[in-house]
Coordinates of C-alpha atoms in Angstrom, one line a residue:
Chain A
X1 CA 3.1 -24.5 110.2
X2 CA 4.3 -26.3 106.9
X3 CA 2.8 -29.5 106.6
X4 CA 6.0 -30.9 105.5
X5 CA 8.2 -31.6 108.3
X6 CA 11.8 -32.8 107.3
X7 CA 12.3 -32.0 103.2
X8 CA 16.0 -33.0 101.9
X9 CA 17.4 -32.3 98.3
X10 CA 20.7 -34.3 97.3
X11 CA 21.5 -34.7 100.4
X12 CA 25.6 -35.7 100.5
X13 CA 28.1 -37.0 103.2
X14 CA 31.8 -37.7 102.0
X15 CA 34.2 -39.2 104.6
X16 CA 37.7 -38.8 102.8
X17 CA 37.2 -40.4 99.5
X18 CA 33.9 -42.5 100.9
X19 CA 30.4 -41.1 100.2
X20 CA 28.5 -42.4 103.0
X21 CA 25.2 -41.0 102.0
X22 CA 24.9 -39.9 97.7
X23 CA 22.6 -37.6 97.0
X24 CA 19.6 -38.1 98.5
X25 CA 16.2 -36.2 98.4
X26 CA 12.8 -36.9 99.6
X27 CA 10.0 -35.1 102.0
X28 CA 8.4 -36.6 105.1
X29 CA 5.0 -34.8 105.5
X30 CA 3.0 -34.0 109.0
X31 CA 1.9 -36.8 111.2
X32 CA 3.2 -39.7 108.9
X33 CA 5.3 -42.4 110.2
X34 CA 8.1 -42.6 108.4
X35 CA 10.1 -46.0 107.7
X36 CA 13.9 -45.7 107.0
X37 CA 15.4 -49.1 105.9
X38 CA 18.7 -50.2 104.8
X39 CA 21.0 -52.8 104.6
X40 CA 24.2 -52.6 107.6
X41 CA 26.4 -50.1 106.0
X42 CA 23.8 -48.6 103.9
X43 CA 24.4 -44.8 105.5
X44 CA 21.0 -45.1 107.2
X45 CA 23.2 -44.1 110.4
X46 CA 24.9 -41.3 108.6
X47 CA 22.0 -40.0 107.4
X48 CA 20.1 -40.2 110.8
X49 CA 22.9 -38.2 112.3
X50 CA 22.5 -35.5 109.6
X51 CA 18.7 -35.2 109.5
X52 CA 18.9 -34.8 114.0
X53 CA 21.4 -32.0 114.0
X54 CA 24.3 -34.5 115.3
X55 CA 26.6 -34.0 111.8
X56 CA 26.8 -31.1 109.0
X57 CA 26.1 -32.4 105.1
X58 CA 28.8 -31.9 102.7
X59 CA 26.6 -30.2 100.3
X60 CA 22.9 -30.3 99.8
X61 CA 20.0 -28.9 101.3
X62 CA 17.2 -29.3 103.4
X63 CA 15.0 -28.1 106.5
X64 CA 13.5 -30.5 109.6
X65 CA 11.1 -28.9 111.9
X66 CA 11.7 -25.6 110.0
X67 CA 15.6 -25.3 110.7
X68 CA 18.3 -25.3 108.0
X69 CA 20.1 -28.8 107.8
X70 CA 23.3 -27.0 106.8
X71 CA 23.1 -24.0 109.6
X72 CA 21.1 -24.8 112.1
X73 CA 21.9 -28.2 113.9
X74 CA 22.1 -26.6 117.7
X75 CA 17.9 -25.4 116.7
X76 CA 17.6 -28.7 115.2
X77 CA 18.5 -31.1 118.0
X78 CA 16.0 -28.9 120.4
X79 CA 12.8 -29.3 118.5
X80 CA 13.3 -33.0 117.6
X81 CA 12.6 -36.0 120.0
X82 CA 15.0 -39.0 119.4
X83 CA 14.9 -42.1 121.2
X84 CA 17.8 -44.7 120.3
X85 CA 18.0 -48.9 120.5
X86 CA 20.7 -48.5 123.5
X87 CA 18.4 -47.4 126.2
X88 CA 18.8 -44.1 127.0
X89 CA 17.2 -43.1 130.4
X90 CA 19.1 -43.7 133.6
X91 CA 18.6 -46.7 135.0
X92 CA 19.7 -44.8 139.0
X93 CA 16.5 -42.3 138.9
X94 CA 13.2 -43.0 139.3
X95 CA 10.3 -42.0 136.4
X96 CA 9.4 -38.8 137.6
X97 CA 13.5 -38.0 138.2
X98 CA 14.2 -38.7 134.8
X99 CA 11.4 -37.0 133.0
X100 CA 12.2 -34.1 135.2
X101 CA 15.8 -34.2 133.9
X102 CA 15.0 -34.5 130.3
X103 CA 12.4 -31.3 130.2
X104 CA 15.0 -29.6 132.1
X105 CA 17.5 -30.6 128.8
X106 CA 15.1 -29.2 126.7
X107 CA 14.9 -26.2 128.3
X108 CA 11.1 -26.2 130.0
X109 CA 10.2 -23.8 133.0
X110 CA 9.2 -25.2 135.7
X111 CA 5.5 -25.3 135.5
X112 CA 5.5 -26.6 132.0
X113 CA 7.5 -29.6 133.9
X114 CA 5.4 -30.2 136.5
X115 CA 2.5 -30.2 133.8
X116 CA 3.6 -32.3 130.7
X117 CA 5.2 -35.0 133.7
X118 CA 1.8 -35.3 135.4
X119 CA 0.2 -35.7 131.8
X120 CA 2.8 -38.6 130.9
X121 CA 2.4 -40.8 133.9
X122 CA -1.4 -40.5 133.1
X123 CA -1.2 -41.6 129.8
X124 CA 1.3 -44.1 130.3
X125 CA -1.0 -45.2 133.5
X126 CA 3.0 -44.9 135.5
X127 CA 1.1 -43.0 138.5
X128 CA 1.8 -45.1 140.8
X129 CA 5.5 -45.8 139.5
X130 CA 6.6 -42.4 139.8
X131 CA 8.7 -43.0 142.6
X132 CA 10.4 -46.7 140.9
X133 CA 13.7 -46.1 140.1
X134 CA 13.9 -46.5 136.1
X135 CA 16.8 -50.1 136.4
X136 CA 13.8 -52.0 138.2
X137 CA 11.2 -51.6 135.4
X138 CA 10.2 -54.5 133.1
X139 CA 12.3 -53.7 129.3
X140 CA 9.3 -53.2 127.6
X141 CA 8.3 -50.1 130.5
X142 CA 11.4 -48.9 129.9
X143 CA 11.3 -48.6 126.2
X144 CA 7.7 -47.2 126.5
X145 CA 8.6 -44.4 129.3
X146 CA 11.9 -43.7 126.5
X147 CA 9.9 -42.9 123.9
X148 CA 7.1 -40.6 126.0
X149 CA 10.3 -38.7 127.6
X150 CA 11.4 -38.3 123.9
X151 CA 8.4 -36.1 123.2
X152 CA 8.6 -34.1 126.6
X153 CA 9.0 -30.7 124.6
X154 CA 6.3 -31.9 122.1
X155 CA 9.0 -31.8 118.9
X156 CA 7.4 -32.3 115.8
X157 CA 9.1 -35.0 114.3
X158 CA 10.4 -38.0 117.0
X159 CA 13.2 -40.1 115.7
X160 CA 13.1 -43.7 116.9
X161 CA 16.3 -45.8 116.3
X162 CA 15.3 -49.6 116.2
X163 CA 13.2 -48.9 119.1
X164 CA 11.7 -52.8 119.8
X165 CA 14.5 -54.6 119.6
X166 CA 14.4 -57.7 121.9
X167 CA 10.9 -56.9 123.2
X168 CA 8.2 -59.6 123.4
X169 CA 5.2 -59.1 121.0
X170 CA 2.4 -57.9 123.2
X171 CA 4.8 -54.8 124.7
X172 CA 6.0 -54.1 120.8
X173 CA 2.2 -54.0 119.4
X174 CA 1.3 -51.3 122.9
X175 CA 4.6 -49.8 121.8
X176 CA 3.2 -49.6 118.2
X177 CA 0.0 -48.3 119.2
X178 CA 1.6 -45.4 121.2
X179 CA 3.3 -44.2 118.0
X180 CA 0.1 -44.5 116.3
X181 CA -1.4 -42.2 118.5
X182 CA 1.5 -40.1 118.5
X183 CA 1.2 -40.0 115.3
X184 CA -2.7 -39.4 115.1
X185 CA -2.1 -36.7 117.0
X186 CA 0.3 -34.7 114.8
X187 CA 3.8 -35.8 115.6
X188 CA 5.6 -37.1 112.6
X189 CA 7.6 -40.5 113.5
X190 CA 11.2 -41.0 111.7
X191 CA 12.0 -45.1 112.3
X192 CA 14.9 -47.1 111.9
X193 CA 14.1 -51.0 111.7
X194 CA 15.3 -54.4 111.2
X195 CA 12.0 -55.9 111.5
X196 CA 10.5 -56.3 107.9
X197 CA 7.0 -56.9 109.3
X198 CA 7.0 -53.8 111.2
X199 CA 8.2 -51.5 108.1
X200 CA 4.1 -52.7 107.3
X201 CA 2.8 -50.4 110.5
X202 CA 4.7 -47.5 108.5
X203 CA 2.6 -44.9 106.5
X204 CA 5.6 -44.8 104.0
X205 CA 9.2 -46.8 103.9
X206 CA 12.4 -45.5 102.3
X207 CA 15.3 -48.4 101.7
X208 CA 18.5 -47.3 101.0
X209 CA 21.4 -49.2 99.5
X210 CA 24.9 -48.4 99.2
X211 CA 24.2 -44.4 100.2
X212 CA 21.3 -44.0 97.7
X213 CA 17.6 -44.3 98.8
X214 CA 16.3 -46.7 96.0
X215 CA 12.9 -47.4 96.9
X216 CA 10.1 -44.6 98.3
X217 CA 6.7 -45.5 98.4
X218 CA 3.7 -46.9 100.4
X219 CA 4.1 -50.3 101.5
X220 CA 1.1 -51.4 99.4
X221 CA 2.7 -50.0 96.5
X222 CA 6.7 -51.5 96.9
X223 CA 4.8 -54.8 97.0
X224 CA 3.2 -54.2 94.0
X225 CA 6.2 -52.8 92.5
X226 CA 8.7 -55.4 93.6
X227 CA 5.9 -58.0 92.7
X228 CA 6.8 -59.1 96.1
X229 CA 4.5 -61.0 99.2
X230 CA 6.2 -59.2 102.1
X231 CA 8.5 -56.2 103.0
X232 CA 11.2 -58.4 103.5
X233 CA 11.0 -59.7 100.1
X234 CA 11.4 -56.1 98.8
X235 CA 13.8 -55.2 101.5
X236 CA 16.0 -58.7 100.6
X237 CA 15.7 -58.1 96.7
X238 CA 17.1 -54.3 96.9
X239 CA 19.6 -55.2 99.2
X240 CA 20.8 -58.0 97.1
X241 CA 22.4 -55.7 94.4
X242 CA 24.4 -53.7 96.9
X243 CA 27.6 -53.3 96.0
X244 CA 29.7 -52.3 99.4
X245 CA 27.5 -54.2 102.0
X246 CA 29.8 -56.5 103.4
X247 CA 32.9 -54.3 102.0
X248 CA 32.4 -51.8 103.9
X249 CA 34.8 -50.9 106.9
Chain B
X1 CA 19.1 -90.5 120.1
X2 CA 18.3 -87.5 122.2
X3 CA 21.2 -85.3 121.8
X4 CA 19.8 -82.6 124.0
X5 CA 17.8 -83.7 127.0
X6 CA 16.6 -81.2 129.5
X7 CA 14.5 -82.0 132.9
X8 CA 13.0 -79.3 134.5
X9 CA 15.9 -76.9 134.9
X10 CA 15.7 -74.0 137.1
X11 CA 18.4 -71.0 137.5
X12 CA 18.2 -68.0 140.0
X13 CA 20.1 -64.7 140.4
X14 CA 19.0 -63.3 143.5
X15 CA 15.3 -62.8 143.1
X16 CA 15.0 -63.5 139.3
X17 CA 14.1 -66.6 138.5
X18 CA 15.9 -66.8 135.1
X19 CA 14.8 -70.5 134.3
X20 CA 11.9 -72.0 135.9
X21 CA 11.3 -75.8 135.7
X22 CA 12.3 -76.1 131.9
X23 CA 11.8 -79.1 130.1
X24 CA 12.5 -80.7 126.7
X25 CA 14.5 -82.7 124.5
X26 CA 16.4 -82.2 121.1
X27 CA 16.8 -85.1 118.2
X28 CA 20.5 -86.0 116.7
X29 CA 20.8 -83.3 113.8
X30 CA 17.7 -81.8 114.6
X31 CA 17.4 -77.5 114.2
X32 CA 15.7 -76.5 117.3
X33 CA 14.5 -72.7 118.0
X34 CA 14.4 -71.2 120.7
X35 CA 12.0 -68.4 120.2
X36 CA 11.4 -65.7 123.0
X37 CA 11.9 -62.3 124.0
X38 CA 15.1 -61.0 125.9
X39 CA 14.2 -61.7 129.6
X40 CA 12.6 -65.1 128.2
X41 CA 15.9 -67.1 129.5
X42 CA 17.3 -68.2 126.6
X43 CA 20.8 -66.7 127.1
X44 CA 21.0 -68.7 131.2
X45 CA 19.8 -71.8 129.2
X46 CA 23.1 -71.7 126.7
X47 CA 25.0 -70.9 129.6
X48 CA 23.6 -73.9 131.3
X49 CA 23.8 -76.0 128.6
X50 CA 27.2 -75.4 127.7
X51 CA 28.9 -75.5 131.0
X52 CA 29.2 -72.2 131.5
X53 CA 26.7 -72.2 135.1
X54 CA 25.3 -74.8 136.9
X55 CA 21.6 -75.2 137.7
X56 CA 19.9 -74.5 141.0
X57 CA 17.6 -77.9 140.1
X58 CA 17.2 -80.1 137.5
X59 CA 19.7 -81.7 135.1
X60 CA 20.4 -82.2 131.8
X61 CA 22.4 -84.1 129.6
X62 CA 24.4 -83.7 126.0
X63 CA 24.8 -86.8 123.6
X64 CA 24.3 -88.6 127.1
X65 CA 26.8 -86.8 129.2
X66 CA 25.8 -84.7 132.7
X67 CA 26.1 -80.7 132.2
X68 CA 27.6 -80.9 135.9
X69 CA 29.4 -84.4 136.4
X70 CA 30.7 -84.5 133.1
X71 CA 31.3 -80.4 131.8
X72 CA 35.3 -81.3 130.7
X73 CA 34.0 -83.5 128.1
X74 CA 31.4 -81.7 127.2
X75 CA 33.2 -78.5 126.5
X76 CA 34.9 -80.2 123.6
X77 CA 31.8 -81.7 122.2
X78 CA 29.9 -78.7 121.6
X79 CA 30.2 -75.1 119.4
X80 CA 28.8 -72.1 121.0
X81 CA 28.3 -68.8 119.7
X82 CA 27.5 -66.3 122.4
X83 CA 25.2 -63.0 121.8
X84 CA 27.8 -60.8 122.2
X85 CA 30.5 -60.8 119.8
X86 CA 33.4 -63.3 121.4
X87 CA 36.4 -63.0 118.9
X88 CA 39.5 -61.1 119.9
X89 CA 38.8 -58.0 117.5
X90 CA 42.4 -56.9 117.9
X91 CA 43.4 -60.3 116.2
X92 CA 42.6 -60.9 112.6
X93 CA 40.1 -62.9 111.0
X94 CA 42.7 -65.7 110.8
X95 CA 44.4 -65.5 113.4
X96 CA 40.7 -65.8 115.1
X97 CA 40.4 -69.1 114.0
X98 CA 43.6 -70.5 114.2
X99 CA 44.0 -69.6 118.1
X100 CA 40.3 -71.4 118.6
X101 CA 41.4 -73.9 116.8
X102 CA 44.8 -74.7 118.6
X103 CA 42.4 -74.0 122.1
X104 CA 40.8 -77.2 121.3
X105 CA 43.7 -79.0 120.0
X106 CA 42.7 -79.1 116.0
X107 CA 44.7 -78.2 113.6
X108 CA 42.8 -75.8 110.8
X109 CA 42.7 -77.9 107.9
X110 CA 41.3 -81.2 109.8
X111 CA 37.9 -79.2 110.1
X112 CA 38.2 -76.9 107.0
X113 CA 35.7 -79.2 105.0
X114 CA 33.0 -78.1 107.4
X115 CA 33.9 -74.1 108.1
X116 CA 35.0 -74.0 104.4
X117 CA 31.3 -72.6 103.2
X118 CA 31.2 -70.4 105.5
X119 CA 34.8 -69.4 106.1
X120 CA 35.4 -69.1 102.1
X121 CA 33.1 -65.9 102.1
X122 CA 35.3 -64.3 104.8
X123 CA 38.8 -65.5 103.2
X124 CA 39.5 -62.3 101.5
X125 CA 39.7 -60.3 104.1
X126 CA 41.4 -62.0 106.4
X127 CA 44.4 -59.9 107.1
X128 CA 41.8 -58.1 108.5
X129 CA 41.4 -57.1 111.9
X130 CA 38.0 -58.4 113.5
X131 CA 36.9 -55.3 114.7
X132 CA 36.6 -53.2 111.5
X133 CA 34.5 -55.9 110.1
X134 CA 30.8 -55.6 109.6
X135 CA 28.1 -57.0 111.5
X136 CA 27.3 -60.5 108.7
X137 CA 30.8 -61.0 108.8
X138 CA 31.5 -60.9 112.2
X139 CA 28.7 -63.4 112.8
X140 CA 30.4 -65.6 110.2
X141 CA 33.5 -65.4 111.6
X142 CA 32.6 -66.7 115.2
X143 CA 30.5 -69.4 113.4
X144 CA 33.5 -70.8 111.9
X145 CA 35.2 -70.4 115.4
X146 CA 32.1 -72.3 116.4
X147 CA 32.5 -75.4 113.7
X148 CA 36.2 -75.2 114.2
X149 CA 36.7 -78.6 116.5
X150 CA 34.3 -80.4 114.7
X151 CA 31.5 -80.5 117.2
X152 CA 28.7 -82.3 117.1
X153 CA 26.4 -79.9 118.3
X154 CA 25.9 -76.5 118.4
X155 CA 24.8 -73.6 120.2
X156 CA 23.6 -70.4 118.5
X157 CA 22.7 -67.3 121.1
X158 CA 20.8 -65.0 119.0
X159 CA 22.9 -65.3 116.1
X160 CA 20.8 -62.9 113.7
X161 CA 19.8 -60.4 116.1
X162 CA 20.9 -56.8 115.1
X163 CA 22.0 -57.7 111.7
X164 CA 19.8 -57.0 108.7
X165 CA 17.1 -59.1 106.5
X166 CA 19.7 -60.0 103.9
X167 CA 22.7 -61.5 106.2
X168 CA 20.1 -63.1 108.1
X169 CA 18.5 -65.2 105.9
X170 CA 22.0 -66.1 104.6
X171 CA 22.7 -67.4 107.8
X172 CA 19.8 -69.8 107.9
X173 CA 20.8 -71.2 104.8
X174 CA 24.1 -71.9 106.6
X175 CA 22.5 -73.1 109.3
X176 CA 20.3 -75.9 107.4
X177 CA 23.4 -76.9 105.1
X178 CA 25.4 -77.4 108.4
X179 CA 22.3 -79.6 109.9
X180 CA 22.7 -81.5 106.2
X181 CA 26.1 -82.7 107.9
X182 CA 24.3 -84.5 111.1
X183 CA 25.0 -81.7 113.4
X184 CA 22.4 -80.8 115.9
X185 CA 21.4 -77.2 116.3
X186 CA 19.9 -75.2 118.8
X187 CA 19.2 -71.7 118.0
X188 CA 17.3 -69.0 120.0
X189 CA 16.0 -65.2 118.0
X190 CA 13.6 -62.8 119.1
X191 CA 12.4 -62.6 115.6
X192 CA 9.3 -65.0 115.5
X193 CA 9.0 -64.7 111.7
X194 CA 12.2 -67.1 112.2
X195 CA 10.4 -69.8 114.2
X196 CA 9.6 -71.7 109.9
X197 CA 13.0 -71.8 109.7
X198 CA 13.4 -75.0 112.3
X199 CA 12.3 -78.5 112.5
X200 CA 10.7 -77.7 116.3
X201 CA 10.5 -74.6 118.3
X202 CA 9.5 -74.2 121.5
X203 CA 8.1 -70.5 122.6
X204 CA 9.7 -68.9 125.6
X205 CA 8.8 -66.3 128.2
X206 CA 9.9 -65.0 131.6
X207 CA 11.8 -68.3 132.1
X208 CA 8.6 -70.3 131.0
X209 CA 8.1 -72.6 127.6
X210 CA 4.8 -71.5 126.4
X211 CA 4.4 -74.5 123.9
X212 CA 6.9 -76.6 122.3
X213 CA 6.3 -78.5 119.0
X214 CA 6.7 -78.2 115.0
X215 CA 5.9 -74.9 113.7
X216 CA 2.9 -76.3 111.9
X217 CA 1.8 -77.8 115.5
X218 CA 2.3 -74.3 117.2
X219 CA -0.2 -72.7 114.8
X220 CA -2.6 -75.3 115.9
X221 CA -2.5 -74.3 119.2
X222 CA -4.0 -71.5 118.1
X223 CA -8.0 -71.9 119.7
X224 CA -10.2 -68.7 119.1
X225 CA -11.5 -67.6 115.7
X226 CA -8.8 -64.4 114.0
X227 CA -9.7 -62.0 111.6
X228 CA -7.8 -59.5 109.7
X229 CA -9.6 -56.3 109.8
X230 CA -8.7 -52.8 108.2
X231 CA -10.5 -49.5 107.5
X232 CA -9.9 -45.9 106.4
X233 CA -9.4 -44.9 110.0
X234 CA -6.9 -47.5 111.2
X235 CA -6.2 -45.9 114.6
X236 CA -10.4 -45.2 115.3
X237 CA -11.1 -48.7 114.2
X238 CA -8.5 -50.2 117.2
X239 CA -10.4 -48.8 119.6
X240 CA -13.8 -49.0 118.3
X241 CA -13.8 -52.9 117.5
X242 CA -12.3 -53.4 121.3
X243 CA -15.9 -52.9 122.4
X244 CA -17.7 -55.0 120.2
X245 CA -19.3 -58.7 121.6
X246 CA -17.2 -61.2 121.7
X247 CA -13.6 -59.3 120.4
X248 CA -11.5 -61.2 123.1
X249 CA -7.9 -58.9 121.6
X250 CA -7.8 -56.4 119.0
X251 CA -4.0 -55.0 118.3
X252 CA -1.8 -53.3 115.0
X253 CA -0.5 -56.2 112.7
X254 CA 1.7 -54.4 109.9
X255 CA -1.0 -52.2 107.7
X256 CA -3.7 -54.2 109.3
X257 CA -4.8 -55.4 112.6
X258 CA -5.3 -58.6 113.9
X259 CA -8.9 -59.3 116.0
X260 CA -9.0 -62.5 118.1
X261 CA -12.7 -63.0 119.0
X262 CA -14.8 -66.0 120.6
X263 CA -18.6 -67.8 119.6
X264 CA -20.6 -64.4 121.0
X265 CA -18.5 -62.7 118.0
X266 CA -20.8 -62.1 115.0
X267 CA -19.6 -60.5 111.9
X268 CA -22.6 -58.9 110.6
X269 CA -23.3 -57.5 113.9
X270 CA -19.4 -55.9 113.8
X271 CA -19.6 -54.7 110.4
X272 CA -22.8 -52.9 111.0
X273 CA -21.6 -51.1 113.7
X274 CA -18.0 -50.1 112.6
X275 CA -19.3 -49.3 109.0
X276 CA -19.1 -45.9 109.7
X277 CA -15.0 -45.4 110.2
X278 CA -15.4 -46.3 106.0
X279 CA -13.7 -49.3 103.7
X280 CA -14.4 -51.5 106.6
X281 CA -12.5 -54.9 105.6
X282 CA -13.4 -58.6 108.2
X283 CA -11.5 -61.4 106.8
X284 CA -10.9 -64.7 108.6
X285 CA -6.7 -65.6 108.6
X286 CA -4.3 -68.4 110.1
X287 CA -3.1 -67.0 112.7
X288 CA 0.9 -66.1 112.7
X289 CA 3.8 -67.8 115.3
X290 CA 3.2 -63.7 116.8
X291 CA -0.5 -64.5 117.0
X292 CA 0.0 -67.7 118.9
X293 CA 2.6 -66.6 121.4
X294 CA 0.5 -63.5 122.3
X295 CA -2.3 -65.9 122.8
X296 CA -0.4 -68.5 124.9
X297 CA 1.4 -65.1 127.1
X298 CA -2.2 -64.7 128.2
X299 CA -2.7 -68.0 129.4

């Protein structure tokens, strides 16, 4: 196994005359947790969708979990996890229903089911809410059970779209250290945030303005370089100079 | 003056008790946060507050007037800008705020001097139709919809949440050149880093006000010793500095973590032990509005 997990070069997406995302290139390596910033209308969405098999480049190249971006979106979308800010589960079936469902998606036999759901309700200590239909569980629960259902096949990169949105800040830091020891454990973690201060928990952050990714580093390091006191200060002084922000349809 | 005056407010639906027994009051032209997460019953409060739902107990009054007796008067006293996006997004941006404007009986230009600084960074598109605009200008749109009869106070659900750093912190400066004017805000966000950004705040939580005061005050609530603590392996050291004497919480804080401890804590005694997990780091630091609310959810 490569110990670079999703590697892009000038990566592009056109829309008619609009380039959503403009050539961009970078490597997210084994076990990191990756931060992917950017301003509303940046492309972080379009990009996203290309990197998870959802929508086809218009020219480039690039490989996550080991499958050509350009050819191989159906192999793609199985060996990635992906949890999104909408919750996802269904709120109608209880834990172990909707675990059940999702390794079915992904294509598990029946023992390997039976296995990896007993080994989530352990770890997320759900045993005795196996039977609690998913709608009745506290948000932060919910969010928590989303993202261990997201690595049901154990993929080896887990995208997580603004996954702590709204929750209060004991359940985000347990949801934080679960993606730590994700992480730890050799899944790589892709995140979309608004949160400035949590673009700190990430081993390396990307920003992207106006389709470009402008700013790659350690978050140690953009401080340094951006002379700046927080994230957001770095995030807010990059996303200053963008051009189509607020133009953008 | 107490514009905003609340006594022990409760609100059910069915078994959840949105609101339970809330309390507090809001100065003329004060900006007044409500910081909580969702579930924290800031959304029933607005709805409350505005005449939207009446309590199960307790009352509460705007610039003097009952939120049940006296809700027909009260409607055209006060702005409110729901969570959810409220315009018609089949109607452009000025048509938007010509129909709210004729729903309260104002003409446009009688309130432009006060939506002007907002509504002037909108202006070019407005032949636009709402819904293709982005999320910043959206938000600035129903604030102007908002400020469009003039009202003397206003309520803000949530206004920043789901939009990024940039239009966020542009709507705060909005929001303190609008309180410059003598209007009285109230404004909930999940985001705690907001909580400077107003003149009080009080914390919220499963219905509940955790502590209500000036940010400064809320940080002083604050009552154990915290340390920021690092070391080469950050996810080892979590666990590992959990068992030490006197580490009361020990939990991931951006590229560090944050360690609350009590008097049995001793810092020689820590770093001897954890020395071993390599670059070990113990600093005391102020705790953060994150730092307190966690500690007060415990109480």
């Amino acid at each position: 196994m490569s110990d670079i997990v999703i590697s892009v070069r000038n990566l592009t997406k056109r829309f008619g005359n609009f380039t959503a995302v403009n050539d961009i290139s970078f490597d997210v390596y084994r076990g990191e947790i990756f931060g992917f910033l950017g301003a509303n209308g940046a492309g972080k969405t379009t990009a996203m969708r290309m990197l998870s098999g959802l929508s086809y480049p218009t020219s480039g190249s690039g490989t996550v979990a080991g499958f050509d971006i350009m050819r191989e979106g159906e192999m793609i979308k199985r060996h990635i996890g992906y949890m999104s800010q909408r919750f996802s589960l269904y709120n109608n079936l209880t834990v172990a229903e909707n675990i059940t469902l999702f390794a079915g998606i992904y294509g598990l036999s029946k023992q390997t089911t039976e296995e990896r759901r007993d080994q989530l309700l352990a770890q997320l200590k759900f045993s005795s809410e196996r039977d609690t239909l998913v709608g009745a569980l506290p948000l932060g629960w919910k969010q928590k059970l989303a993202f261990a259902i997201a690595g049901v096949h154990s993929p080896e990169v887990v995208f997580l779209d603004e996954p702590t949105g709204g929750v209060d800040p004991v359940t985000r830091r347990q949801f934080w250290e679960m993606i730590y020891e994700a992480a730890e454990g050799g899944t790589t973690i892709f995140v979309t945030t608004h949160y400035m201060d949590e673009a700190e928990y990430c081993s390396r952050v990307s920003i992207m303005v106006d389709g470009e990714v402008r700013a790659l580093n350690t978050p140690t390091r953009l401080k340094q370089q951006f002379n700046a006191g927080s994230m957001d200060e770095v995030f807010r002084s990059l996303a200053r100079d963008a051009i189509r922000g607020e133009l953008l349809i | 003056m107490n514009v905003i005056e609340v006594n022990s407010l409760s609100k059910s639906f069915g078994k959840t008790k949105a609101l339970d027994s809330v309390s507090f009051s809001v100065e003329q032209g004060e900006l007044f946060g409500l910081i909580g997460p969702d579930g924290a019953g800031k959304t029933t409060l607005f709805r409350l507050l505005t005449t939207l739902l009446n309590p199960d107990e307790g009352t509460a009054k705007i610039e003097g007037l009952d939120i049940v007796k006296d809700y027909i008067k009260i409607r055209s006293r006060v702005g409110y800008m729901p969570g959810r996006f409220s315009l018609y997004p089949d109607l452009t941006v000025e048509e938007n705020l010509t129909f709210f404007a004729s729903l309260f009986g104002v003409k446009v230009k009688d309130s432009y001097d006060l939506v002007a600084p907002i509504y002037k960074q909108i202006e070019p598109f407005k032949k636009r139709q709402a819904r293709n605009l982005s999320g910043g200008m959206k938000q600035k749109l129903a604030l102007s919809c908002a400020l469009i009869h003039h009202p003397g106070v206003l309520f803000l659900d949530e206004p920043t949440t789901g939009i990024d750093a940039l239009s966020r912190s542009e709507l705060w400066d909005m929001l303190k050149s609008l309180k410059t004017k003598g209007i009285t805000i109230l404004v909930s966000t999940p985001y705690m880093d907001e909580a400077f950004l107003c003149d009080r705040i009080a914390l919220c939580n499963e219905g509940r006000i955790l502590g209500i005061d000036t940010p400064p005050g809320i940080i002083g609530k604050f009552d154990s010793q915290l340390y920021t603590i690092s070391a080469d392996n950050m996810f080892a050291l979590l666990g590992a500095a959990r068992k030490i004497e006197g580490v009361l919480e020990c939990y991931p804080f951006g590229q560090t973590h944050h360690l609350v401890a009590d008097e049995r804590f001793n810092e020689e005694h820590f770093r001897e032990k954890l020395e071993y997990l390599g670059n070990l780091t113990l600093i005391p630091t102020e705790p953060t509005i994150e730092d307190v609310f966690m500690n007060l959810m415990k109480k």
